[in-house]
CSV table of N, CA and C in Angstrom, one decimal:
chain,number,residue,atom,x,y,z
A,1,MET,N,0.7,-1.3,-0.1
A,1,MET,CA,0.0,0.0,0.1
A,1,MET,C,0.9,1.1,0.2
A,2,ALA,N,0.8,2.3,-0.9
A,2,ALA,CA,1.5,3.3,-0.8
A,2,ALA,C,0.7,4.4,0.0
A,3,VAL,N,1.6,5.2,0.3
A,3,VAL,CA,1.3,6.6,1.0
A,3,VAL,C,0.8,7.6,0.2
A,4,ALA,N,0.0,8.7,0.5
A,4,ALA,CA,-0.4,9.6,-0.2
A,4,ALA,C,-0.1,10.9,0.2
A,5,ILE,N,-0.1,12.0,-0.7
A,5,ILE,CA,0.5,13.4,-0.1
A,5,ILE,C,-0.7,13.8,0.6
A,6,GLY,N,-0.5,14.6,1.7
A,6,GLY,CA,-1.5,15.1,2.7
A,6,GLY,C,-1.8,14.1,3.7
A,7,GLN,N,-1.3,12.9,3.8
A,7,GLN,CA,-1.4,12.2,5.1
A,7,GLN,C,0.0,12.2,5.9
A,8,LYS,N,-0.3,12.0,7.1
A,8,LYS,CA,0.8,11.8,8.2
A,8,LYS,C,2.0,10.8,7.5
A,9,ALA,N,3.3,11.3,7.4
A,9,ALA,CA,4.4,10.4,7.2
A,9,ALA,C,4.3,9.1,8.0
A,10,PRO,N,4.5,7.9,7.5
A,10,PRO,CA,4.7,6.9,8.7
A,10,PRO,C,6.1,7.3,9.4
A,11,ASP,N,6.0,7.0,10.8
A,11,ASP,CA,7.1,7.3,11.6
A,11,ASP,C,8.0,5.9,11.5
A,12,PHE,N,9.0,6.3,11.9
A,12,PHE,CA,10.1,5.0,11.7
A,12,PHE,C,11.2,5.3,12.6
A,13,THR,N,12.0,4.2,13.3
A,13,THR,CA,13.3,4.2,13.7
A,13,THR,C,14.3,3.3,13.3
A,14,LEU,N,15.2,3.5,12.7
A,14,LEU,CA,16.0,2.8,12.0
A,14,LEU,C,17.5,2.8,12.4
A,15,PHE,N,18.4,1.9,12.3
A,15,PHE,CA,19.9,2.3,12.5
A,15,PHE,C,20.5,2.7,11.3
A,16,SER,N,21.3,3.8,11.9
A,16,SER,CA,22.2,4.6,10.7
A,16,SER,C,23.3,3.9,10.3
A,17,SER,N,24.1,4.3,9.5
A,17,SER,CA,25.5,3.7,9.1
A,17,SER,C,26.4,4.2,10.1
A,18,ASP,N,26.1,4.9,11.2
A,18,ASP,CA,26.7,5.0,12.4
A,18,ASP,C,26.5,4.5,13.5
A,19,LEU,N,25.5,3.3,13.3
A,19,LEU,CA,24.9,2.5,14.3
A,19,LEU,C,24.4,3.3,15.4
A,20,LYS,N,23.6,4.4,15.0
A,20,LYS,CA,22.8,5.2,15.8
A,20,LYS,C,21.2,5.0,15.5
A,21,GLU,N,20.5,5.1,16.5
A,21,GLU,CA,18.9,4.9,15.9
A,21,GLU,C,18.5,6.3,15.4
A,22,VAL,N,17.8,6.6,14.4
A,22,VAL,CA,17.4,7.6,13.7
A,22,VAL,C,16.0,7.6,13.7
A,23,SER,N,15.1,8.4,14.2
A,23,SER,CA,13.4,8.2,13.7
A,23,SER,C,13.3,9.3,13.0
A,24,LEU,N,12.0,9.3,12.2
A,24,LEU,CA,11.7,10.5,11.4
A,24,LEU,C,11.2,11.6,12.6
A,25,SER,N,10.6,11.1,13.5
A,25,SER,CA,9.9,12.3,14.6
A,25,SER,C,11.0,13.0,15.1
A,26,ASP,N,12.4,12.5,15.0
A,26,ASP,CA,13.4,13.5,15.6
A,26,ASP,C,13.6,14.6,14.6
A,27,TYR,N,13.0,14.7,13.7
A,27,TYR,CA,13.0,15.9,12.6
A,27,TYR,C,11.8,16.9,12.7
A,28,ALA,N,11.0,16.5,13.5
A,28,ALA,CA,9.7,17.4,13.5
A,28,ALA,C,10.0,18.8,13.7
A,29,GLY,N,9.3,19.6,13.0
A,29,GLY,CA,9.8,21.1,12.8
A,29,GLY,C,10.8,21.3,11.8
A,30,LYS,N,11.2,20.6,10.9
A,30,LYS,CA,11.9,20.6,9.7
A,30,LYS,C,11.4,19.8,8.6
A,31,LYS,N,11.8,20.5,7.3
A,31,LYS,CA,11.2,19.7,6.2
A,31,LYS,C,12.2,18.4,6.1
A,32,VAL,N,11.9,17.5,5.5
A,32,VAL,CA,12.9,16.3,5.4
A,32,VAL,C,12.5,15.4,4.0
A,33,VAL,N,13.5,15.3,3.5
A,33,VAL,CA,13.6,14.7,2.2
A,33,VAL,C,14.2,13.3,2.2
A,34,ILE,N,13.3,12.4,1.9
A,34,ILE,CA,13.8,10.8,2.0
A,34,ILE,C,13.8,10.2,0.8
A,35,HIS,N,15.3,9.6,0.6
A,35,HIS,CA,15.4,9.0,-0.8
A,35,HIS,C,15.6,7.4,-0.3
A,36,PHE,N,14.5,6.7,-1.0
A,36,PHE,CA,14.8,5.1,-0.9
A,36,PHE,C,15.8,4.7,-2.0
A,37,PHE,N,16.4,3.7,-1.9
A,37,PHE,CA,17.1,3.5,-3.0
A,37,PHE,C,17.4,1.9,-3.0
A,38,PRO,N,17.6,1.1,-4.2
A,38,PRO,CA,17.5,-0.5,-4.1
A,38,PRO,C,18.9,-0.7,-3.3
A,39,MET,N,20.0,-0.6,-3.7
A,39,MET,CA,21.2,-1.3,-3.4
A,39,MET,C,22.3,-0.2,-3.3
A,40,ALA,N,23.1,-0.1,-2.3
A,40,ALA,CA,24.3,0.7,-2.1
A,40,ALA,C,25.3,0.2,-3.4
A,41,PHE,N,26.3,0.9,-3.7
A,41,PHE,CA,27.4,0.7,-5.0
A,41,PHE,C,26.6,0.3,-6.1
A,42,THR,N,25.5,0.6,-6.6
A,42,THR,CA,25.0,0.1,-7.8
A,42,THR,C,25.0,1.6,-8.6
A,43,GLY,N,25.1,1.7,-9.8
A,43,GLY,CA,25.2,2.7,-10.5
A,43,GLY,C,24.4,4.0,-10.5
A,44,VAL,N,22.8,3.6,-10.6
A,44,VAL,CA,21.8,4.7,-10.5
A,44,VAL,C,21.7,4.9,-9.0
A,45,CYS,N,21.7,4.2,-7.9
A,45,CYS,CA,21.6,4.4,-6.6
A,45,CYS,C,22.7,5.7,-6.4
A,46,THR,N,24.0,5.4,-6.8
A,46,THR,CA,25.1,6.3,-6.6
A,46,THR,C,24.7,7.5,-7.2
A,47,THR,N,24.2,7.5,-8.5
A,47,THR,CA,23.9,8.8,-8.9
A,47,THR,C,22.9,9.6,-8.1
A,48,GLN,N,21.8,8.9,-7.6
A,48,GLN,CA,20.8,9.5,-7.0
A,48,GLN,C,21.1,10.3,-5.8
A,49,LEU,N,22.0,9.3,-5.0
A,49,LEU,CA,22.6,9.9,-3.7
A,49,LEU,C,23.5,10.9,-4.0
A,50,CYS,N,24.4,10.9,-5.0
A,50,CYS,CA,25.4,11.9,-5.3
A,50,CYS,C,24.8,13.2,-5.7
A,51,THR,N,23.7,13.0,-6.6
A,51,THR,CA,23.0,14.3,-6.7
A,51,THR,C,22.6,15.1,-5.5
A,52,MET,N,21.8,14.3,-4.4
A,52,MET,CA,21.7,14.9,-3.3
A,52,MET,C,22.9,15.4,-2.5
A,53,ARG,N,23.9,14.7,-2.6
A,53,ARG,CA,25.2,15.2,-1.7
A,53,ARG,C,25.5,16.5,-2.3
A,54,ASP,N,25.6,16.6,-3.9
A,54,ASP,CA,25.9,17.7,-4.8
A,54,ASP,C,25.1,18.9,-4.4
A,55,SER,N,23.8,18.8,-3.9
A,55,SER,CA,23.1,19.9,-3.7
A,55,SER,C,22.5,20.0,-2.4
A,56,PHE,N,23.6,19.2,-1.3
A,56,PHE,CA,23.2,19.4,-0.1
A,56,PHE,C,23.2,20.6,0.5
A,57,GLY,N,24.0,21.4,0.2
A,57,GLY,CA,24.2,23.1,0.6
A,57,GLY,C,22.6,23.4,0.4
A,58,TYR,N,22.1,23.4,-0.8
A,58,TYR,CA,20.7,23.9,-1.0
A,58,TYR,C,19.7,23.6,-0.1
A,59,TYR,N,19.7,22.1,0.4
A,59,TYR,CA,18.5,21.7,1.2
A,59,TYR,C,19.1,22.4,2.6
A,60,GLU,N,20.1,22.2,3.0
A,60,GLU,CA,20.9,22.7,4.3
A,60,GLU,C,20.5,24.1,4.6
A,61,GLY,N,20.7,24.9,3.3
A,61,GLY,CA,20.2,26.3,3.5
A,61,GLY,C,18.7,26.7,3.7
A,62,LEU,N,18.0,25.8,3.0
A,62,LEU,CA,16.6,25.8,3.5
A,62,LEU,C,16.1,25.1,4.8
A,63,GLY,N,16.8,24.7,5.6
A,63,GLY,CA,16.7,23.9,6.9
A,63,GLY,C,16.1,22.7,6.7
A,64,ALA,N,16.3,22.2,5.6
A,64,ALA,CA,15.9,20.6,5.1
A,64,ALA,C,16.9,19.7,5.5
A,65,GLU,N,16.3,18.6,6.0
A,65,GLU,CA,17.2,17.3,6.1
A,65,GLU,C,17.0,16.3,5.1
A,66,VAL,N,18.0,15.5,4.7
A,66,VAL,CA,18.0,14.6,3.8
A,66,VAL,C,18.3,13.2,4.5
A,67,LEU,N,17.4,12.3,4.1
A,67,LEU,CA,18.0,10.8,4.7
A,67,LEU,C,17.7,9.8,3.5
A,68,GLY,N,18.7,9.0,3.5
A,68,GLY,CA,18.8,7.8,2.3
A,68,GLY,C,18.6,6.5,3.0
A,69,ILE,N,17.6,5.7,2.5
A,69,ILE,CA,17.2,4.6,3.2
A,69,ILE,C,17.2,3.5,2.1
A,70,SER,N,17.9,2.2,2.6
A,70,SER,CA,17.9,1.0,1.6
A,70,SER,C,17.8,-0.3,2.6
A,71,VAL,N,17.8,-1.4,1.9
A,71,VAL,CA,17.5,-2.8,2.8
A,71,VAL,C,18.9,-3.1,3.2
A,72,ASP,N,20.1,-2.5,2.5
A,72,ASP,CA,21.5,-2.7,2.9
A,72,ASP,C,21.7,-2.9,4.5
A,73,SER,N,22.6,-3.4,4.9
A,73,SER,CA,23.0,-3.5,6.2
A,73,SER,C,23.4,-2.2,6.8
A,74,PRO,N,23.5,-1.8,7.9
A,74,PRO,CA,24.2,-0.5,8.2
A,74,PRO,C,25.8,-0.6,7.9
A,75,PHE,N,26.4,-1.7,8.1
A,75,PHE,CA,28.0,-1.7,7.7
A,75,PHE,C,28.2,-1.4,6.2
A,76,THR,N,27.5,-2.1,5.6
A,76,THR,CA,27.5,-1.7,4.0
A,76,THR,C,27.4,-0.2,3.9
A,77,LEU,N,26.3,0.1,4.3
A,77,LEU,CA,25.9,1.6,4.2
A,77,LEU,C,27.1,2.6,4.7
A,78,ALA,N,27.7,2.2,5.8
A,78,ALA,CA,28.8,2.9,6.3
A,78,ALA,C,29.9,3.0,5.1
A,79,LYS,N,30.3,1.8,4.5
A,79,LYS,CA,31.2,1.9,3.4
A,79,LYS,C,31.0,2.7,2.2
A,80,PHE,N,29.6,2.6,2.1
A,80,PHE,CA,29.0,3.4,0.8
A,80,PHE,C,29.1,4.9,1.1
A,81,LYS,N,28.8,5.3,2.1
A,81,LYS,CA,28.6,6.7,2.9
A,81,LYS,C,30.0,7.3,2.8
A,82,GLU,N,31.1,6.5,3.2
A,82,GLU,CA,32.5,6.8,3.2
A,82,GLU,C,33.0,7.1,1.8
A,83,ASP,N,32.8,6.0,1.1
A,83,ASP,CA,33.3,6.2,-0.2
A,83,ASP,C,32.9,7.2,-1.0
A,84,ASN,N,31.5,7.9,-0.9
A,84,ASN,CA,30.9,8.8,-1.8
A,84,ASN,C,30.8,10.1,-0.9
A,85,THR,N,31.3,10.3,0.4
A,85,THR,CA,31.4,11.4,1.2
A,85,THR,C,30.1,11.9,1.4
A,86,TYR,N,29.0,11.2,1.5
A,86,TYR,CA,27.7,11.8,1.7
A,86,TYR,C,27.5,12.5,3.3
A,87,GLN,N,27.0,13.7,2.9
A,87,GLN,CA,26.8,14.3,4.5
A,87,GLN,C,25.7,14.0,5.0
A,88,PHE,N,24.8,13.3,4.6
A,88,PHE,CA,23.4,12.8,5.2
A,88,PHE,C,23.3,11.4,5.7
A,89,PRO,N,22.6,11.2,6.9
A,89,PRO,CA,22.5,9.8,7.4
A,89,PRO,C,21.8,8.7,6.2
A,90,LEU,N,22.5,7.6,6.2
A,90,LEU,CA,22.0,6.4,5.4
A,90,LEU,C,21.6,5.5,6.5
A,91,LEU,N,20.2,5.1,6.4
A,91,LEU,CA,19.5,4.3,7.4
A,91,LEU,C,19.1,2.8,6.7
A,92,SER,N,19.3,1.9,7.5
A,92,SER,CA,19.1,0.7,7.1
A,92,SER,C,17.8,0.0,7.6
A,93,ASP,N,17.1,-0.4,6.3
A,93,ASP,CA,15.6,-0.9,6.5
A,93,ASP,C,15.8,-2.5,6.3
A,94,PHE,N,16.9,-3.1,7.0
A,94,PHE,CA,17.1,-4.2,6.8
A,94,PHE,C,16.0,-5.2,7.0
A,95,ASN,N,14.9,-4.8,7.8
A,95,ASN,CA,14.0,-5.7,8.0
A,95,ASN,C,12.7,-5.2,7.0
A,96,LYS,N,12.8,-4.5,5.9
A,96,LYS,CA,12.0,-4.2,5.1
A,96,LYS,C,10.8,-3.4,5.5
A,97,GLU,N,10.4,-3.0,6.7
A,97,GLU,CA,9.1,-2.5,7.2
A,97,GLU,C,8.9,-1.2,6.6
A,98,VAL,N,9.9,-0.3,6.8
A,98,VAL,CA,9.5,1.1,6.4
A,98,VAL,C,9.5,1.3,4.8
A,99,SER,N,10.2,0.6,3.9
A,99,SER,CA,9.9,0.5,2.5
A,99,SER,C,8.7,0.1,2.2
A,100,GLN,N,8.1,-1.0,3.1
A,100,GLN,CA,6.8,-1.6,2.7
A,100,GLN,C,5.9,-0.4,3.4
A,101,ALA,N,5.9,0.0,4.3
A,101,ALA,CA,5.0,1.4,4.7
A,101,ALA,C,4.9,2.3,3.9
A,102,TYR,N,5.9,2.9,3.3
A,102,TYR,CA,5.9,4.1,2.1
A,102,TYR,C,5.7,3.4,0.7
A,103,GLY,N,5.2,2.2,0.8
A,103,GLY,CA,4.8,1.6,-0.9
A,103,GLY,C,6.2,1.7,-1.6
A,104,ALA,N,7.3,1.6,-1.2
A,104,ALA,CA,8.5,1.8,-1.9
A,104,ALA,C,9.3,0.5,-1.9
A,105,TYR,N,8.9,-0.7,-2.4
A,105,TYR,CA,9.2,-2.0,-2.0
A,105,TYR,C,9.2,-2.7,-3.4
A,106,TYR,N,10.1,-3.7,-3.7
A,106,TYR,CA,9.8,-4.8,-4.6
A,106,TYR,C,9.8,-6.1,-4.1
A,107,ASP,N,8.8,-6.7,-4.2
A,107,ASP,CA,8.8,-8.1,-4.0
A,107,ASP,C,9.9,-9.0,-4.4
A,108,GLU,N,10.1,-8.8,-5.7
A,108,GLU,CA,11.2,-9.2,-6.5
A,108,GLU,C,12.1,-8.4,-7.2
A,109,PHE,N,13.1,-8.4,-7.2
A,109,PHE,CA,14.2,-7.5,-7.9
A,109,PHE,C,15.1,-8.3,-8.7
A,110,VAL,N,16.1,-7.7,-9.5
A,110,VAL,CA,16.9,-8.4,-10.3
A,110,VAL,C,17.6,-9.5,-9.7
A,111,PHE,N,18.0,-10.4,-10.4
A,111,PHE,CA,19.1,-11.6,-9.9
A,111,PHE,C,18.1,-12.2,-8.9
A,112,ASN,N,16.8,-12.3,-9.0
A,112,ASN,CA,15.9,-13.2,-8.1
A,112,ASN,C,16.1,-12.6,-6.5
A,113,LEU,N,16.5,-11.4,-6.3
A,113,LEU,CA,16.7,-10.7,-4.9
A,113,LEU,C,15.3,-10.5,-4.3
A,114,LYS,N,15.0,-10.9,-3.4
A,114,LYS,CA,13.6,-10.6,-2.9
A,114,LYS,C,13.3,-9.7,-1.7
A,115,GLY,N,12.7,-8.7,-1.8
A,115,GLY,CA,12.4,-7.5,-0.9
A,115,GLY,C,13.5,-6.5,-0.6
A,116,VAL,N,13.4,-5.5,-1.8
A,116,VAL,CA,14.3,-4.6,-2.0
A,116,VAL,C,13.7,-3.3,-2.3
A,117,SER,N,14.3,-2.1,-1.5
A,117,SER,CA,13.5,-0.9,-1.6
A,117,SER,C,13.5,-0.5,-3.1
A,118,ARG,N,12.2,0.1,-3.6
A,118,ARG,CA,12.1,0.7,-4.7
A,118,ARG,C,13.0,2.1,-4.8
A,119,ARG,N,13.2,2.7,-5.7
A,119,ARG,CA,13.6,3.9,-6.0
A,119,ARG,C,12.6,4.9,-5.8
A,120,ALA,N,12.6,5.8,-4.8
A,120,ALA,CA,11.6,6.5,-4.3
A,120,ALA,C,12.1,7.8,-3.8
A,121,ALA,N,11.3,8.9,-3.7
A,121,ALA,CA,11.5,10.2,-2.8
A,121,ALA,C,10.2,10.7,-2.3
A,122,PHE,N,10.4,11.1,-1.1
A,122,PHE,CA,9.3,11.8,-0.4
A,122,PHE,C,9.9,13.2,0.2
A,123,VAL,N,9.1,14.0,0.4
A,123,VAL,CA,9.4,15.1,1.2
A,123,VAL,C,8.0,15.4,2.2
A,124,VAL,N,8.7,15.5,3.6
A,124,VAL,CA,7.7,15.5,4.6
A,124,VAL,C,8.0,17.2,5.2
A,125,ASP,N,6.8,17.5,5.6
A,125,ASP,CA,6.7,19.0,5.9
A,125,ASP,C,7.0,19.1,7.7
A,126,GLU,N,7.3,20.2,8.1
A,126,GLU,CA,7.5,20.5,9.6
A,126,GLU,C,6.4,19.9,10.4
A,127,ASN,N,5.2,19.3,9.8
A,127,ASN,CA,4.1,19.0,10.5
A,127,ASN,C,4.0,17.2,10.5
A,128,GLN,N,5.3,16.7,9.8
A,128,GLN,CA,5.2,15.4,9.7
A,128,GLN,C,4.2,14.9,8.5
A,129,GLN,N,3.8,15.9,7.8
A,129,GLN,CA,2.8,15.7,6.7
A,129,GLN,C,3.5,15.2,5.3
A,130,LEU,N,3.1,14.4,4.4
A,130,LEU,CA,3.8,14.1,3.1
A,130,LEU,C,3.4,15.4,2.2
A,131,ILE,N,4.4,15.8,1.5
A,131,ILE,CA,4.0,17.0,0.6
A,131,ILE,C,4.4,16.6,-0.8
A,132,TYR,N,5.4,15.6,-0.7
A,132,TYR,CA,5.8,14.9,-2.1
A,132,TYR,C,5.7,13.4,-2.0
A,133,ALA,N,5.7,12.8,-3.0
A,133,ALA,CA,5.7,11.4,-3.1
A,133,ALA,C,5.9,11.0,-4.6
A,134,GLU,N,6.9,10.1,-4.7
A,134,GLU,CA,7.3,9.7,-6.1
A,134,GLU,C,8.0,8.3,-6.1
A,135,VAL,N,7.3,7.4,-6.3
A,135,VAL,CA,7.7,5.9,-6.3
A,135,VAL,C,7.8,5.5,-7.8
A,136,LEU,N,9.1,5.1,-8.2
A,136,LEU,CA,9.4,4.9,-9.7
A,136,LEU,C,9.2,3.4,-9.9
A,137,GLU,N,8.6,2.9,-10.8
A,137,GLU,CA,8.5,1.6,-11.4
A,137,GLU,C,9.8,1.0,-11.8
A,138,SER,N,10.6,1.9,-12.5
A,138,SER,CA,12.0,1.3,-13.0
A,138,SER,C,13.1,1.8,-12.0
A,139,ALA,N,13.9,0.7,-11.7
A,139,ALA,CA,15.0,1.0,-10.9
A,139,ALA,C,16.1,2.0,-11.7
A,140,GLY,N,16.0,1.9,-12.9
A,140,GLY,CA,17.0,2.6,-14.0
A,140,GLY,C,16.5,4.0,-13.8
A,141,ASP,N,15.4,4.6,-13.4
A,141,ASP,CA,15.1,5.6,-13.4
A,141,ASP,C,15.2,6.6,-12.3
A,142,LEU,N,15.5,8.1,-12.3
A,142,LEU,CA,15.9,8.6,-11.2
A,142,LEU,C,14.7,9.6,-11.0
A,143,PRO,N,14.5,10.0,-9.4
A,143,PRO,CA,13.4,10.8,-9.2
A,143,PRO,C,13.6,12.5,-9.6
A,144,ASP,N,12.6,13.1,-10.0
A,144,ASP,CA,12.5,14.0,-10.3
A,144,ASP,C,13.0,15.3,-9.2
A,145,PHE,N,14.4,15.7,-9.3
A,145,PHE,CA,15.3,16.4,-8.5
A,145,PHE,C,14.7,17.8,-8.6
A,146,ASP,N,14.2,18.3,-9.9
A,146,ASP,CA,13.8,19.8,-9.9
A,146,ASP,C,12.5,19.9,-9.0
A,147,ALA,N,11.5,18.9,-9.2
A,147,ALA,CA,10.2,18.8,-8.3
A,147,ALA,C,10.6,18.8,-6.7
A,148,ILE,N,11.5,18.0,-6.4
A,148,ILE,CA,11.8,17.9,-5.1
A,148,ILE,C,12.4,19.5,-4.7
A,149,ARG,N,13.2,19.9,-5.3
A,149,ARG,CA,13.7,21.3,-4.9
A,149,ARG,C,12.8,22.5,-4.8
A,150,THR,N,11.7,22.3,-5.5
A,150,THR,CA,10.6,23.3,-6.0
A,150,THR,C,9.9,22.9,-4.5
A,151,ILE,N,9.4,21.8,-4.3
A,151,ILE,CA,8.5,21.7,-3.0
A,151,ILE,C,9.2,21.9,-1.8
A,152,VAL,N,10.4,21.7,-1.8
A,152,VAL,CA,11.0,22.3,-0.3
A,152,VAL,C,11.3,23.5,-0.3
A,153,LYS,N,11.4,24.3,-1.3
A,153,LYS,CA,11.6,25.7,-1.2
A,153,LYS,C,10.3,26.4,-1.0
A,154,GLN,N,9.0,25.8,-1.1
A,154,GLN,CA,8.0,26.5,-0.9
A,154,GLN,C,7.8,26.4,0.8
């Protein structure tokens, strides 16, 4: 089941690549851009997160937070974050509950891998309401970064 714009964003608590618990509710009062991605170290996922890395200052300047979420382990995400110098938390949805709650989930992915996050982007406002939701059918596609920038700026 997918979430819809205007509804309260499903709260979650996940372990980050720093092995710290991070909850969406920690960011109440700020806009949050959440990026789900299928797998660390793959081409399109790296492009997706590097795009956010390279525009991080823009979001930071607007007081918005950025979170990346995949089903990779925190240890894999730590190496991915280090190799690409991401300035924002990468969170492990290893148990797949958050990806499913947001409707950003593949039952079956390439190479017969089951239970992988779909590429998706969400923006949550200061009141934890969803103001942007984009879940991509093809893992080869990238989110609409211009639309995300516009909605965060409003």
